[in-house]
JSON list of C-alpha atoms in Angstrom, two decimals:
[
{"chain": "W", "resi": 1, "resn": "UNK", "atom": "CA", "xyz": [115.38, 86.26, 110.37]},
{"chain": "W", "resi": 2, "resn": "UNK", "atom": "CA", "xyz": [112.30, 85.55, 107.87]},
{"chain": "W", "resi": 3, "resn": "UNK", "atom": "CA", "xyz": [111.89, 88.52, 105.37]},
{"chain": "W", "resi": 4, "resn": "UNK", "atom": "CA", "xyz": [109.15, 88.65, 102.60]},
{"chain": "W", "resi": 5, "resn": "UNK", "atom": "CA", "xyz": [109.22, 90.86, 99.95]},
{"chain": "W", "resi": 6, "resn": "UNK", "atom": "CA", "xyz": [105.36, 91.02, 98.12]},
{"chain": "W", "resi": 7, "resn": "UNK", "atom": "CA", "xyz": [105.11, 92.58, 94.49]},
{"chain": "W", "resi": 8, "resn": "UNK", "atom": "CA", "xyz": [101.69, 94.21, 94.33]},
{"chain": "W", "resi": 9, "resn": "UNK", "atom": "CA", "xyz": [100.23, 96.26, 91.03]},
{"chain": "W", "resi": 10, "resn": "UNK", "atom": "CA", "xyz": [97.67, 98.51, 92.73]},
{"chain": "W", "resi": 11, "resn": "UNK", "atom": "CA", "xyz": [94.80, 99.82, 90.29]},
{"chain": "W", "resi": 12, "resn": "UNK", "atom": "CA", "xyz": [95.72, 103.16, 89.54]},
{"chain": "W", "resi": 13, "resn": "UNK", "atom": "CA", "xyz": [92.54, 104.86, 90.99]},
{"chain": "W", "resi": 14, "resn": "UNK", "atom": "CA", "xyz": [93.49, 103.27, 94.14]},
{"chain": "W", "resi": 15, "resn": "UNK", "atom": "CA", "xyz": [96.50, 104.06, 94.74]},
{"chain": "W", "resi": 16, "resn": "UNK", "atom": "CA", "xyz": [96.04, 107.09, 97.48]},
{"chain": "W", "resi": 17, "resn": "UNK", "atom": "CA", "xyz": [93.58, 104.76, 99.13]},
{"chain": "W", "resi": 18, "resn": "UNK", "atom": "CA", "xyz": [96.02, 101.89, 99.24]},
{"chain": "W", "resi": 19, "resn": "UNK", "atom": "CA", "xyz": [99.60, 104.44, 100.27]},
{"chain": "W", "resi": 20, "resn": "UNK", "atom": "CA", "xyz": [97.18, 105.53, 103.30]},
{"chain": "W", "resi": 21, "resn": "UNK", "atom": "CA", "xyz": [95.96, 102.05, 104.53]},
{"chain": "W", "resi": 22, "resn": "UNK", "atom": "CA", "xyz": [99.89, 100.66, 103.60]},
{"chain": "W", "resi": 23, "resn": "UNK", "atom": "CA", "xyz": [101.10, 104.04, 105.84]},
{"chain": "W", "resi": 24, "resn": "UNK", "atom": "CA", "xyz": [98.45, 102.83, 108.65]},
{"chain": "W", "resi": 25, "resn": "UNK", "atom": "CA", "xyz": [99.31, 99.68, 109.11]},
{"chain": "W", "resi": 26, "resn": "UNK", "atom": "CA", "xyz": [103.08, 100.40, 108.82]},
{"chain": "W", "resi": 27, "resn": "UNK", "atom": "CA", "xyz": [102.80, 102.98, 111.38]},
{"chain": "W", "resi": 28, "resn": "UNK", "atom": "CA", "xyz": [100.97, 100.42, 113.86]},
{"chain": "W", "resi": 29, "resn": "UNK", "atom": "CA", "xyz": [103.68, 97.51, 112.76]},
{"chain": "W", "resi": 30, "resn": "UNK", "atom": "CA", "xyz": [106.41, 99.67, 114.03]},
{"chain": "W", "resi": 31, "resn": "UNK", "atom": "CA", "xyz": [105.51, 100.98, 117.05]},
{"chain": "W", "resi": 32, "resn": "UNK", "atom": "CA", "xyz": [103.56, 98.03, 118.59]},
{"chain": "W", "resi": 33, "resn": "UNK", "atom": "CA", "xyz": [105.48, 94.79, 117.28]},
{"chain": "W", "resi": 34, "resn": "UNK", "atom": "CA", "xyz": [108.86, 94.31, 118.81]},
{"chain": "W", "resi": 35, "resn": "UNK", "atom": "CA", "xyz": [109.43, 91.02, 117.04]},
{"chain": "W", "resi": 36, "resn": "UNK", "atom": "CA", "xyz": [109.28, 92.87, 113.48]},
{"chain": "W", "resi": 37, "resn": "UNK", "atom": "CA", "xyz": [112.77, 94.05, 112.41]},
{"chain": "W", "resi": 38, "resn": "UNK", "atom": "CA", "xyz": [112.20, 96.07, 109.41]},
{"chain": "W", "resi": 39, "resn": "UNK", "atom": "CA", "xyz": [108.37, 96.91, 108.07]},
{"chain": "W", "resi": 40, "resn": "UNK", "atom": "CA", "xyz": [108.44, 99.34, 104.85]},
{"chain": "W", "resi": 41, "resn": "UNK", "atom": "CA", "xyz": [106.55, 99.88, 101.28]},
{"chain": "W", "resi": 42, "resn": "UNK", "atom": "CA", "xyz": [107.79, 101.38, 98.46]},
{"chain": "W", "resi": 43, "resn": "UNK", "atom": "CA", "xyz": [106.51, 102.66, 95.30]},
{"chain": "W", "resi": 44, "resn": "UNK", "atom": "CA", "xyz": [107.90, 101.64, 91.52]},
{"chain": "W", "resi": 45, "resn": "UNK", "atom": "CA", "xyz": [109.85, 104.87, 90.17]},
{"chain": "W", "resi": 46, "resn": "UNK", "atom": "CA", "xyz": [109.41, 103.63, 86.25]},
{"chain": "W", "resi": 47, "resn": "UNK", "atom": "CA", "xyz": [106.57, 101.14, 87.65]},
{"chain": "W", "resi": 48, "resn": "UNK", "atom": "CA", "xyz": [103.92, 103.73, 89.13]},
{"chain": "W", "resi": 49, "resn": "UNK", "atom": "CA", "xyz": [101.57, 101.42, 89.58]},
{"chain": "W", "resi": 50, "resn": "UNK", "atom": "CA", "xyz": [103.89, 98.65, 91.19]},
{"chain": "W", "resi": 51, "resn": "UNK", "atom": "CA", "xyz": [104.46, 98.53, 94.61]},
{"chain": "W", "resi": 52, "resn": "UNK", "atom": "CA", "xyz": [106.86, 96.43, 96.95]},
{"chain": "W", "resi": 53, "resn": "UNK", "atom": "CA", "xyz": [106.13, 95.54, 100.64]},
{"chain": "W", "resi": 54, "resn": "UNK", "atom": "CA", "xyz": [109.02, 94.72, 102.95]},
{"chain": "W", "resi": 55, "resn": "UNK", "atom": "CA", "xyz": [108.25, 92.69, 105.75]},
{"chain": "W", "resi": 56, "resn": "UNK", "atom": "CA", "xyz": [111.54, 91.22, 108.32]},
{"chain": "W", "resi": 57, "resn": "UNK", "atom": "CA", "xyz": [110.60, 89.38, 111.17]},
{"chain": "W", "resi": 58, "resn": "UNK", "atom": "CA", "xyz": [112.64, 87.84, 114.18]},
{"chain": "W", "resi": 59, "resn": "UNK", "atom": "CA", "xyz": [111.00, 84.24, 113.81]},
{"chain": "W", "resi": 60, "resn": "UNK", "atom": "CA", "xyz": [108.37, 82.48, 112.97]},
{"chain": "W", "resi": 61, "resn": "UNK", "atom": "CA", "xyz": [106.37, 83.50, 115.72]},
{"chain": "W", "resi": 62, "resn": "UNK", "atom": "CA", "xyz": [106.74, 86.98, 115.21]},
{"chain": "W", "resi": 63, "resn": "UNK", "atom": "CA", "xyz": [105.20, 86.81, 111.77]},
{"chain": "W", "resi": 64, "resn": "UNK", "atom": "CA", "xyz": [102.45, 84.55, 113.04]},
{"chain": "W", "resi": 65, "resn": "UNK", "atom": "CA", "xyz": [101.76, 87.10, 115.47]},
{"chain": "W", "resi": 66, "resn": "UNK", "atom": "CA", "xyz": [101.80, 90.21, 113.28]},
{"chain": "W", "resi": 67, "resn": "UNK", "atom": "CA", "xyz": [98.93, 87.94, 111.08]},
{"chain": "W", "resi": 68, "resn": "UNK", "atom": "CA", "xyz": [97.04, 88.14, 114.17]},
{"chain": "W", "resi": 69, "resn": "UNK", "atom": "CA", "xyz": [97.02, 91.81, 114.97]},
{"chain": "W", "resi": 70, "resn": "UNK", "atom": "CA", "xyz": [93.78, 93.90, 114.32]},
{"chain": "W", "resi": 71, "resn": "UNK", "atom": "CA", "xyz": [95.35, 96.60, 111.73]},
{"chain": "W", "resi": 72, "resn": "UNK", "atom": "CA", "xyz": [96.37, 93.56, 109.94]},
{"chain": "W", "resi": 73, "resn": "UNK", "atom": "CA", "xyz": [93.18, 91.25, 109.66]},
{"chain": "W", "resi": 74, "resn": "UNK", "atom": "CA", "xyz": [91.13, 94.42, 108.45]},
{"chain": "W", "resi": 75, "resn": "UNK", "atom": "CA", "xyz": [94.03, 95.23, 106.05]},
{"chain": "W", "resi": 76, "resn": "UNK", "atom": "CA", "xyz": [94.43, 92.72, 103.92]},
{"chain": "W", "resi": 77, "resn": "UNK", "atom": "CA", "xyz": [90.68, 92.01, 102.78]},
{"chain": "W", "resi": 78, "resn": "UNK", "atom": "CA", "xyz": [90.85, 96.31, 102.16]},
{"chain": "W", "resi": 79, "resn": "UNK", "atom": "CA", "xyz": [94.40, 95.70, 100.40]},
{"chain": "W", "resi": 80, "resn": "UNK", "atom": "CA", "xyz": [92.64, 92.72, 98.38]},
{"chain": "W", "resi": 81, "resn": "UNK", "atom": "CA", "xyz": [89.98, 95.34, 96.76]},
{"chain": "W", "resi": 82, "resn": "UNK", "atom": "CA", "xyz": [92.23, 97.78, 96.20]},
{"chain": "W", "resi": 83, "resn": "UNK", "atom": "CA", "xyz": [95.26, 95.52, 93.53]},
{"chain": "W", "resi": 84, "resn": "UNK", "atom": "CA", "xyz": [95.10, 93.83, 90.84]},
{"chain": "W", "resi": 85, "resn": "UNK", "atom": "CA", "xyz": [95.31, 89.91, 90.61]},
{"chain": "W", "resi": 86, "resn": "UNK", "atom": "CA", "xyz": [97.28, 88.71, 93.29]},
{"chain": "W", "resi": 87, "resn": "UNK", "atom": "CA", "xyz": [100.50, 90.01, 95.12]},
{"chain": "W", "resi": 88, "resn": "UNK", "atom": "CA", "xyz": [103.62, 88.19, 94.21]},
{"chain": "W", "resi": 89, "resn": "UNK", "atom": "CA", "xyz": [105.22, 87.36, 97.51]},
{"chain": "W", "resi": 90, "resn": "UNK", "atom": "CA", "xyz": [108.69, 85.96, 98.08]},
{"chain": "W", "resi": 91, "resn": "UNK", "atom": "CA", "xyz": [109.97, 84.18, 101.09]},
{"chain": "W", "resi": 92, "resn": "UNK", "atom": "CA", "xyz": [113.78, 84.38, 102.11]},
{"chain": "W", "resi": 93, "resn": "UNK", "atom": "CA", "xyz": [115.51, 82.71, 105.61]},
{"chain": "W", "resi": 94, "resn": "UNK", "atom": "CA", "xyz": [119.09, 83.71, 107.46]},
{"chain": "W", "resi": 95, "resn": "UNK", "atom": "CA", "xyz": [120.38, 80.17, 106.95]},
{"chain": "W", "resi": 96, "resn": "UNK", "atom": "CA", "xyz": [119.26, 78.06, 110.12]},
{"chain": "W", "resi": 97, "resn": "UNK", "atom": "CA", "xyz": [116.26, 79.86, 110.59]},
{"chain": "W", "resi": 98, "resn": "UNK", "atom": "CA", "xyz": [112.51, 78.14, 109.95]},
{"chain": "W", "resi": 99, "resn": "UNK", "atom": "CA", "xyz": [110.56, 79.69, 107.60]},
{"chain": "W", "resi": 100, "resn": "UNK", "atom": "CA", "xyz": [107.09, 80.14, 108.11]},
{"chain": "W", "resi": 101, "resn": "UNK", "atom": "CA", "xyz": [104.78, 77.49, 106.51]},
{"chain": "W", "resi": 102, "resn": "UNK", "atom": "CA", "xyz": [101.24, 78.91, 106.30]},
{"chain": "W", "resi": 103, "resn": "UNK", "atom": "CA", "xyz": [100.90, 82.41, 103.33]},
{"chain": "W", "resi": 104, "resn": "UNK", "atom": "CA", "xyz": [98.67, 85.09, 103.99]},
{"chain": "W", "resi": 105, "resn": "UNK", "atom": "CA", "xyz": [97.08, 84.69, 100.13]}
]
């Protein structure tokens, strides 16, 4: 299993924009990607304007082909308005298993 977890401070005026377009393309993750484990978001509680995005994948493949996907490639330029600076975005392997070479930012 490959899971990243991405930090992400979202400007404040954007952050209905960015929970809708984060709900879209969780919603589309879920229901069309078998090889994607877990796929969630979260909000910061004492953090408003901190958000975390939770991405588990079967394999490398699997992430390389959620990367791929439509909702994606028009997400993340729309994401990229929409925070501040760039995401902070954290890699972790089940022992054995490859972890995936090319980032997203």
């Amino acid at each position: 299993m490959i899971t990243f977890i991405a930090k992400l401070t979202v400007k404040p005026e954007n952050s209905t924009a960015f929970e809708a377009l984060m709900s879209h393309v969780t919603e589309l993750t879920l229901a069309r990607e078998p090889g994607v484990a877990y796929y969630a978001w979260s909000k910061g509680v004492d953090e408003p304007d901190t958000y975390l995005v939770v991405e588990v994948y079967e394999d490398v493949a699997a992430q390389a082909a959620h990367m791929q996907t439509a909702w994606v490639k028009e997400s993340l330029p729309k994401s990229a308005a929409l925070i501040e600076g760039k995401p902070e975005i954290r890699q972790y392997v089940t022992p054995g298993a490859e972890p995936v070479r090319q980032r997203m930012f």
